[in-house]
Amino acid sequence: MSKVVVKQVRSQIGRSPVVPRTLQALGLGAIGKKKEIALNDSVRGMIKRVSHLVEVTPVK
């Protein structure tokens, strides 16, 4: 199972109510916060939902 680093680069203010909950589930919530996450189907779906707010980098 591969891992990725997800970094929040934009604010969640003014977004639909689903977005803050998704960011919280990913372990984010503040601009600049990073989290290393094991990549599976559910995490891919969450990242896709908030892709306009985060940067994703694969872990080597």
PDB file of N, CA, C and O in Angstrom:
ATOM      1  N   MET A   1       0.849  -1.184   0.000  1.00  0.00           N
ATOM      2  CA  MET A   1       0.000   0.000   0.000  1.00  0.00           C
ATOM      3  C   MET A   1       0.888   1.237   0.000  1.00  0.00           C
ATOM      4  O   MET A   1       1.775   1.373   0.832  1.00  0.00           O
ATOM      5  N   SER A   2       0.676   2.126  -0.931  1.00  0.00           N
ATOM      6  CA  SER A   2       1.502   3.324  -1.017  1.00  0.00           C
ATOM      7  C   SER A   2       1.000   4.399  -0.056  1.00  0.00           C
ATOM      8  O   SER A   2      -0.119   4.348   0.440  1.00  0.00           O
ATOM      9  N   LYS A   3       1.863   5.370   0.181  1.00  0.00           N
ATOM     10  CA  LYS A   3       1.517   6.478   1.057  1.00  0.00           C
ATOM     11  C   LYS A   3       1.689   7.783   0.305  1.00  0.00           C
ATOM     12  O   LYS A   3       2.488   7.872  -0.632  1.00  0.00           O
ATOM     13  N   VAL A   4       0.936   8.781   0.726  1.00  0.00           N
ATOM     14  CA  VAL A   4       1.033  10.120   0.161  1.00  0.00           C
ATOM     15  C   VAL A   4       1.062  11.140   1.295  1.00  0.00           C
ATOM     16  O   VAL A   4       0.593  10.867   2.399  1.00  0.00           O
ATOM     17  N   VAL A   5       1.622  12.304   0.998  1.00  0.00           N
ATOM     18  CA  VAL A   5       1.567  13.427   1.924  1.00  0.00           C
ATOM     19  C   VAL A   5       0.549  14.405   1.358  1.00  0.00           C
ATOM     20  O   VAL A   5       0.649  14.829   0.212  1.00  0.00           O
ATOM     21  N   VAL A   6      -0.443  14.727   2.168  1.00  0.00           N
ATOM     22  CA  VAL A   6      -1.488  15.660   1.773  1.00  0.00           C
ATOM     23  C   VAL A   6      -1.276  16.948   2.559  1.00  0.00           C
ATOM     24  O   VAL A   6      -1.172  16.917   3.781  1.00  0.00           O
ATOM     25  N   LYS A   7      -1.192  18.072   1.845  1.00  0.00           N
ATOM     26  CA  LYS A   7      -0.971  19.377   2.470  1.00  0.00           C
ATOM     27  C   LYS A   7      -2.105  20.309   2.081  1.00  0.00           C
ATOM     28  O   LYS A   7      -2.414  20.452   0.902  1.00  0.00           O
ATOM     29  N   GLN A   8      -2.714  20.941   3.076  1.00  0.00           N
ATOM     30  CA  GLN A   8      -3.781  21.899   2.788  1.00  0.00           C
ATOM     31  C   GLN A   8      -3.156  23.229   2.382  1.00  0.00           C
ATOM     32  O   GLN A   8      -2.315  23.769   3.104  1.00  0.00           O
ATOM     33  N   VAL A   9      -3.553  23.747   1.223  1.00  0.00           N
ATOM     34  CA  VAL A   9      -2.970  24.987   0.707  1.00  0.00           C
ATOM     35  C   VAL A   9      -3.990  26.111   0.560  1.00  0.00           C
ATOM     36  O   VAL A   9      -3.601  27.254   0.324  1.00  0.00           O
ATOM     37  N   ARG A  10      -5.269  25.807   0.700  1.00  0.00           N
ATOM     38  CA  ARG A  10      -6.313  26.831   0.603  1.00  0.00           C
ATOM     39  C   ARG A  10      -7.297  26.670   1.746  1.00  0.00           C
ATOM     40  O   ARG A  10      -7.431  25.602   2.327  1.00  0.00           O
ATOM     41  N   SER A  11      -8.037  27.735   2.022  1.00  0.00           N
ATOM     42  CA  SER A  11      -8.960  27.763   3.147  1.00  0.00           C
ATOM     43  C   SER A  11     -10.263  27.027   2.843  1.00  0.00           C
ATOM     44  O   SER A  11     -10.706  26.955   1.697  1.00  0.00           O
ATOM     45  N   GLN A  12     -10.871  26.527   3.903  1.00  0.00           N
ATOM     46  CA  GLN A  12     -12.162  25.860   3.787  1.00  0.00           C
ATOM     47  C   GLN A  12     -13.328  26.819   4.023  1.00  0.00           C
ATOM     48  O   GLN A  12     -14.488  26.439   3.874  1.00  0.00           O
ATOM     49  N   ILE A  13     -13.036  28.061   4.333  1.00  0.00           N
ATOM     50  CA  ILE A  13     -14.080  29.048   4.626  1.00  0.00           C
ATOM     51  C   ILE A  13     -14.914  29.306   3.378  1.00  0.00           C
ATOM     52  O   ILE A  13     -14.382  29.494   2.284  1.00  0.00           O
ATOM     53  N   GLY A  14     -16.227  29.307   3.535  1.00  0.00           N
ATOM     54  CA  GLY A  14     -17.144  29.599   2.448  1.00  0.00           C
ATOM     55  C   GLY A  14     -17.456  28.407   1.569  1.00  0.00           C
ATOM     56  O   GLY A  14     -18.124  28.546   0.553  1.00  0.00           O
ATOM     57  N   ARG A  15     -16.965  27.226   1.922  1.00  0.00           N
ATOM     58  CA  ARG A  15     -17.219  26.015   1.129  1.00  0.00           C
ATOM     59  C   ARG A  15     -18.466  25.314   1.660  1.00  0.00           C
ATOM     60  O   ARG A  15     -18.997  25.640   2.718  1.00  0.00           O
ATOM     61  N   SER A  16     -18.915  24.304   0.934  1.00  0.00           N
ATOM     62  CA  SER A  16     -20.080  23.546   1.381  1.00  0.00           C
ATOM     63  C   SER A  16     -19.747  22.835   2.699  1.00  0.00           C
ATOM     64  O   SER A  16     -18.575  22.588   2.984  1.00  0.00           O
ATOM     65  N   PRO A  17     -20.737  22.486   3.501  1.00  0.00           N
ATOM     66  CA  PRO A  17     -20.487  21.858   4.803  1.00  0.00           C
ATOM     67  C   PRO A  17     -19.744  20.519   4.720  1.00  0.00           C
ATOM     68  O   PRO A  17     -19.146  20.083   5.694  1.00  0.00           O
ATOM     69  N   VAL A  18     -19.745  19.886   3.569  1.00  0.00           N
ATOM     70  CA  VAL A  18     -19.064  18.599   3.423  1.00  0.00           C
ATOM     71  C   VAL A  18     -17.548  18.775   3.431  1.00  0.00           C
ATOM     72  O   VAL A  18     -16.823  17.917   3.925  1.00  0.00           O
ATOM     73  N   VAL A  19     -17.067  19.886   2.911  1.00  0.00           N
ATOM     74  CA  VAL A  19     -15.628  20.105   2.763  1.00  0.00           C
ATOM     75  C   VAL A  19     -14.896  20.135   4.107  1.00  0.00           C
ATOM     76  O   VAL A  19     -13.904  19.427   4.275  1.00  0.00           O
ATOM     77  N   PRO A  20     -15.334  20.914   5.105  1.00  0.00           N
ATOM     78  CA  PRO A  20     -14.622  20.893   6.391  1.00  0.00           C
ATOM     79  C   PRO A  20     -14.616  19.512   7.050  1.00  0.00           C
ATOM     80  O   PRO A  20     -13.614  19.112   7.648  1.00  0.00           O
ATOM     81  N   ARG A  21     -15.697  18.779   6.910  1.00  0.00           N
ATOM     82  CA  ARG A  21     -15.747  17.429   7.491  1.00  0.00           C
ATOM     83  C   ARG A  21     -14.782  16.492   6.782  1.00  0.00           C
ATOM     84  O   ARG A  21     -14.148  15.644   7.414  1.00  0.00           O
ATOM     85  N   THR A  22     -14.656  16.635   5.473  1.00  0.00           N
ATOM     86  CA  THR A  22     -13.727  15.808   4.710  1.00  0.00           C
ATOM     87  C   THR A  22     -12.291  16.134   5.091  1.00  0.00           C
ATOM     88  O   THR A  22     -11.471  15.236   5.285  1.00  0.00           O
ATOM     89  N   LEU A  23     -11.962  17.419   5.210  1.00  0.00           N
ATOM     90  CA  LEU A  23     -10.616  17.811   5.622  1.00  0.00           C
ATOM     91  C   LEU A  23     -10.304  17.293   7.021  1.00  0.00           C
ATOM     92  O   LEU A  23      -9.191  16.840   7.289  1.00  0.00           O
ATOM     93  N   GLN A  24     -11.286  17.357   7.908  1.00  0.00           N
ATOM     94  CA  GLN A  24     -11.085  16.849   9.270  1.00  0.00           C
ATOM     95  C   GLN A  24     -10.839  15.343   9.250  1.00  0.00           C
ATOM     96  O   GLN A  24      -9.984  14.841   9.974  1.00  0.00           O
ATOM     97  N   ALA A  25     -11.535  14.631   8.399  1.00  0.00           N
ATOM     98  CA  ALA A  25     -11.345  13.187   8.286  1.00  0.00           C
ATOM     99  C   ALA A  25      -9.960  12.849   7.745  1.00  0.00           C
ATOM    100  O   ALA A  25      -9.391  11.803   8.080  1.00  0.00           O
ATOM    101  N   LEU A  26      -9.400  13.735   6.925  1.00  0.00           N
ATOM    102  CA  LEU A  26      -8.047  13.543   6.406  1.00  0.00           C
ATOM    103  C   LEU A  26      -6.985  13.978   7.413  1.00  0.00           C
ATOM    104  O   LEU A  26      -5.800  13.766   7.189  1.00  0.00           O
ATOM    105  N   GLY A  27      -7.389  14.594   8.509  1.00  0.00           N
ATOM    106  CA  GLY A  27      -6.437  15.048   9.522  1.00  0.00           C
ATOM    107  C   GLY A  27      -5.925  16.448   9.264  1.00  0.00           C
ATOM    108  O   GLY A  27      -4.906  16.844   9.815  1.00  0.00           O
ATOM    109  N   LEU A  28      -6.625  17.210   8.429  1.00  0.00           N
ATOM    110  CA  LEU A  28      -6.227  18.573   8.093  1.00  0.00           C
ATOM    111  C   LEU A  28      -7.194  19.551   8.745  1.00  0.00           C
ATOM    112  O   LEU A  28      -7.975  19.174   9.601  1.00  0.00           O
ATOM    113  N   GLY A  29      -7.151  20.813   8.341  1.00  0.00           N
ATOM    114  CA  GLY A  29      -8.078  21.787   8.889  1.00  0.00           C
ATOM    115  C   GLY A  29      -7.478  23.174   8.975  1.00  0.00           C
ATOM    116  O   GLY A  29      -8.167  24.131   9.264  1.00  0.00           O
ATOM    117  N   ALA A  30      -6.173  23.290   8.756  1.00  0.00           N
ATOM    118  CA  ALA A  30      -5.513  24.590   8.773  1.00  0.00           C
ATOM    119  C   ALA A  30      -4.572  24.667   7.578  1.00  0.00           C
ATOM    120  O   ALA A  30      -3.962  23.666   7.203  1.00  0.00           O
ATOM    121  N   ILE A  31      -4.454  25.839   7.004  1.00  0.00           N
ATOM    122  CA  ILE A  31      -3.568  26.020   5.854  1.00  0.00           C
ATOM    123  C   ILE A  31      -2.134  25.716   6.283  1.00  0.00           C
ATOM    124  O   ILE A  31      -1.681  26.163   7.329  1.00  0.00           O
ATOM    125  N   GLY A  32      -1.447  24.926   5.480  1.00  0.00           N
ATOM    126  CA  GLY A  32      -0.069  24.554   5.765  1.00  0.00           C
ATOM    127  C   GLY A  32       0.091  23.252   6.513  1.00  0.00           C
ATOM    128  O   GLY A  32       1.199  22.740   6.635  1.00  0.00           O
ATOM    129  N   LYS A  33      -0.991  22.700   7.026  1.00  0.00           N
ATOM    130  CA  LYS A  33      -0.913  21.451   7.771  1.00  0.00           C
ATOM    131  C   LYS A  33      -0.700  20.285   6.814  1.00  0.00           C
ATOM    132  O   LYS A  33      -1.304  20.230   5.752  1.00  0.00           O
ATOM    133  N   LYS A  34       0.182  19.347   7.201  1.00  0.00           N
ATOM    134  CA  LYS A  34       0.496  18.184   6.371  1.00  0.00           C
ATOM    135  C   LYS A  34       0.147  16.915   7.127  1.00  0.00           C
ATOM    136  O   LYS A  34       0.215  16.874   8.352  1.00  0.00           O
ATOM    137  N   LYS A  35      -0.173  15.886   6.357  1.00  0.00           N
ATOM    138  CA  LYS A  35      -0.483  14.589   6.951  1.00  0.00           C
ATOM    139  C   LYS A  35      -0.038  13.501   5.993  1.00  0.00           C
ATOM    140  O   LYS A  35      -0.314  13.572   4.801  1.00  0.00           O
ATOM    141  N   GLU A  36       0.661  12.494   6.500  1.00  0.00           N
ATOM    142  CA  GLU A  36       1.046  11.340   5.697  1.00  0.00           C
ATOM    143  C   GLU A  36      -0.034  10.278   5.868  1.00  0.00           C
ATOM    144  O   GLU A  36      -0.353   9.884   6.989  1.00  0.00           O
ATOM    145  N   ILE A  37      -0.595   9.831   4.755  1.00  0.00           N
ATOM    146  CA  ILE A  37      -1.753   8.936   4.789  1.00  0.00           C
ATOM    147  C   ILE A  37      -1.507   7.751   3.872  1.00  0.00           C
ATOM    148  O   ILE A  37      -0.992   7.910   2.768  1.00  0.00           O
ATOM    149  N   ALA A  38      -1.902   6.559   4.331  1.00  0.00           N
ATOM    150  CA  ALA A  38      -1.867   5.371   3.475  1.00  0.00           C
ATOM    151  C   ALA A  38      -2.984   5.506   2.445  1.00  0.00           C
ATOM    152  O   ALA A  38      -4.123   5.827   2.784  1.00  0.00           O
ATOM    153  N   LEU A  39      -2.654   5.257   1.203  1.00  0.00           N
ATOM    154  CA  LEU A  39      -3.592   5.484   0.108  1.00  0.00           C
ATOM    155  C   LEU A  39      -4.460   4.247  -0.118  1.00  0.00           C
ATOM    156  O   LEU A  39      -3.957   3.157  -0.359  1.00  0.00           O
ATOM    157  N   ASN A  40      -5.771   4.419   0.003  1.00  0.00           N
ATOM    158  CA  ASN A  40      -6.740   3.376  -0.340  1.00  0.00           C
ATOM    159  C   ASN A  40      -7.915   4.049  -1.048  1.00  0.00           C
ATOM    160  O   ASN A  40      -7.896   5.256  -1.267  1.00  0.00           O
ATOM    161  N   ASP A  41      -8.906   3.285  -1.409  1.00  0.00           N
ATOM    162  CA  ASP A  41     -10.014   3.834  -2.196  1.00  0.00           C
ATOM    163  C   ASP A  41     -10.771   4.944  -1.471  1.00  0.00           C
ATOM    164  O   ASP A  41     -11.143   5.953  -2.078  1.00  0.00           O
ATOM    165  N   SER A  42     -11.010   4.799  -0.170  1.00  0.00           N
ATOM    166  CA  SER A  42     -11.764   5.824   0.550  1.00  0.00           C
ATOM    167  C   SER A  42     -10.969   7.123   0.661  1.00  0.00           C
ATOM    168  O   SER A  42     -11.527   8.216   0.521  1.00  0.00           O
ATOM    169  N   VAL A  43      -9.661   7.018   0.873  1.00  0.00           N
ATOM    170  CA  VAL A  43      -8.824   8.217   0.953  1.00  0.00           C
ATOM    171  C   VAL A  43      -8.737   8.883  -0.411  1.00  0.00           C
ATOM    172  O   VAL A  43      -8.780  10.112  -0.511  1.00  0.00           O
ATOM    173  N   ARG A  44      -8.636   8.102  -1.477  1.00  0.00           N
ATOM    174  CA  ARG A  44      -8.631   8.677  -2.831  1.00  0.00           C
ATOM    175  C   ARG A  44      -9.894   9.495  -3.088  1.00  0.00           C
ATOM    176  O   ARG A  44      -9.837  10.567  -3.678  1.00  0.00           O
ATOM    177  N   GLY A  45     -11.039   8.975  -2.660  1.00  0.00           N
ATOM    178  CA  GLY A  45     -12.300   9.695  -2.832  1.00  0.00           C
ATOM    179  C   GLY A  45     -12.339  10.992  -2.049  1.00  0.00           C
ATOM    180  O   GLY A  45     -12.819  12.012  -2.547  1.00  0.00           O
ATOM    181  N   MET A  46     -11.809  10.969  -0.814  1.00  0.00           N
ATOM    182  CA  MET A  46     -11.776  12.193  -0.008  1.00  0.00           C
ATOM    183  C   MET A  46     -10.850  13.226  -0.634  1.00  0.00           C
ATOM    184  O   MET A  46     -11.177  14.414  -0.688  1.00  0.00           O
ATOM    185  N   ILE A  47      -9.692  12.780  -1.125  1.00  0.00           N
ATOM    186  CA  ILE A  47      -8.751  13.697  -1.762  1.00  0.00           C
ATOM    187  C   ILE A  47      -9.369  14.300  -3.022  1.00  0.00           C
ATOM    188  O   ILE A  47      -9.227  15.490  -3.290  1.00  0.00           O
ATOM    189  N   LYS A  48     -10.088  13.493  -3.782  1.00  0.00           N
ATOM    190  CA  LYS A  48     -10.735  13.992  -4.997  1.00  0.00           C
ATOM    191  C   LYS A  48     -11.769  15.065  -4.663  1.00  0.00           C
ATOM    192  O   LYS A  48     -11.897  16.055  -5.374  1.00  0.00           O
ATOM    193  N   ARG A  49     -12.491  14.887  -3.565  1.00  0.00           N
ATOM    194  CA  ARG A  49     -13.523  15.849  -3.177  1.00  0.00           C
ATOM    195  C   ARG A  49     -12.929  17.199  -2.803  1.00  0.00           C
ATOM    196  O   ARG A  49     -13.546  18.236  -3.039  1.00  0.00           O
ATOM    197  N   VAL A  50     -11.743  17.210  -2.199  1.00  0.00           N
ATOM    198  CA  VAL A  50     -11.127  18.471  -1.760  1.00  0.00           C
ATOM    199  C   VAL A  50      -9.854  18.790  -2.549  1.00  0.00           C
ATOM    200  O   VAL A  50      -8.993  19.518  -2.072  1.00  0.00           O
ATOM    201  N   SER A  51      -9.744  18.266  -3.761  1.00  0.00           N
ATOM    202  CA  SER A  51      -8.527  18.430  -4.555  1.00  0.00           C
ATOM    203  C   SER A  51      -8.206  19.895  -4.856  1.00  0.00           C
ATOM    204  O   SER A  51      -7.046  20.241  -5.079  1.00  0.00           O
ATOM    205  N   HIS A  52      -9.203  20.769  -4.842  1.00  0.00           N
ATOM    206  CA  HIS A  52      -8.987  22.188  -5.104  1.00  0.00           C
ATOM    207  C   HIS A  52      -8.389  22.918  -3.896  1.00  0.00           C
ATOM    208  O   HIS A  52      -7.990  24.065  -4.004  1.00  0.00           O
ATOM    209  N   LEU A  53      -8.291  22.219  -2.753  1.00  0.00           N
ATOM    210  CA  LEU A  53      -7.767  22.836  -1.535  1.00  0.00           C
ATOM    211  C   LEU A  53      -6.456  22.226  -1.058  1.00  0.00           C
ATOM    212  O   LEU A  53      -5.833  22.758  -0.134  1.00  0.00           O
ATOM    213  N   VAL A  54      -6.047  21.111  -1.644  1.00  0.00           N
ATOM    214  CA  VAL A  54      -4.882  20.393  -1.145  1.00  0.00           C
ATOM    215  C   VAL A  54      -3.862  20.114  -2.244  1.00  0.00           C
ATOM    216  O   VAL A  54      -4.195  20.145  -3.429  1.00  0.00           O
ATOM    217  N   GLU A  55      -2.624  19.825  -1.808  1.00  0.00           N
ATOM    218  CA  GLU A  55      -1.576  19.323  -2.690  1.00  0.00           C
ATOM    219  C   GLU A  55      -1.249  17.904  -2.229  1.00  0.00           C
ATOM    220  O   GLU A  55      -1.140  17.666  -1.026  1.00  0.00           O
ATOM    221  N   VAL A  56      -1.064  16.996  -3.174  1.00  0.00           N
ATOM    222  CA  VAL A  56      -0.765  15.613  -2.845  1.00  0.00           C
ATOM    223  C   VAL A  56       0.599  15.256  -3.427  1.00  0.00           C
ATOM    224  O   VAL A  56       0.851  15.485  -4.604  1.00  0.00           O
ATOM    225  N   THR A  57       1.472  14.698  -2.565  1.00  0.00           N
ATOM    226  CA  THR A  57       2.812  14.321  -2.961  1.00  0.00           C
ATOM    227  C   THR A  57       3.043  12.869  -2.555  1.00  0.00           C
ATOM    228  O   THR A  57       2.821  12.518  -1.408  1.00  0.00           O
ATOM    229  N   PRO A  58       3.508  12.011  -3.478  1.00  0.00           N
ATOM    230  CA  PRO A  58       3.773  10.627  -3.098  1.00  0.00           C
ATOM    231  C   PRO A  58       5.004  10.533  -2.190  1.00  0.00           C
ATOM    232  O   PRO A  58       5.953  11.313  -2.318  1.00  0.00           O
ATOM    233  N   VAL A  59       4.967   9.581  -1.266  1.00  0.00           N
ATOM    234  CA  VAL A  59       6.098   9.329  -0.369  1.00  0.00           C
ATOM    235  C   VAL A  59       6.994   8.305  -1.038  1.00  0.00           C
ATOM    236  O   VAL A  59       6.527   7.298  -1.561  1.00  0.00           O
ATOM    237  N   LYS A  60       8.296   8.566  -1.015  1.00  0.00           N
ATOM    238  CA  LYS A  60       9.247   7.657  -1.668  1.00  0.00           C
ATOM    239  C   LYS A  60       9.727   6.585  -0.731  1.00  0.00           C
ATOM    240  O   LYS A  60       9.778   6.688   0.424  1.00  0.00           O
TER     241      LYS A  60
END
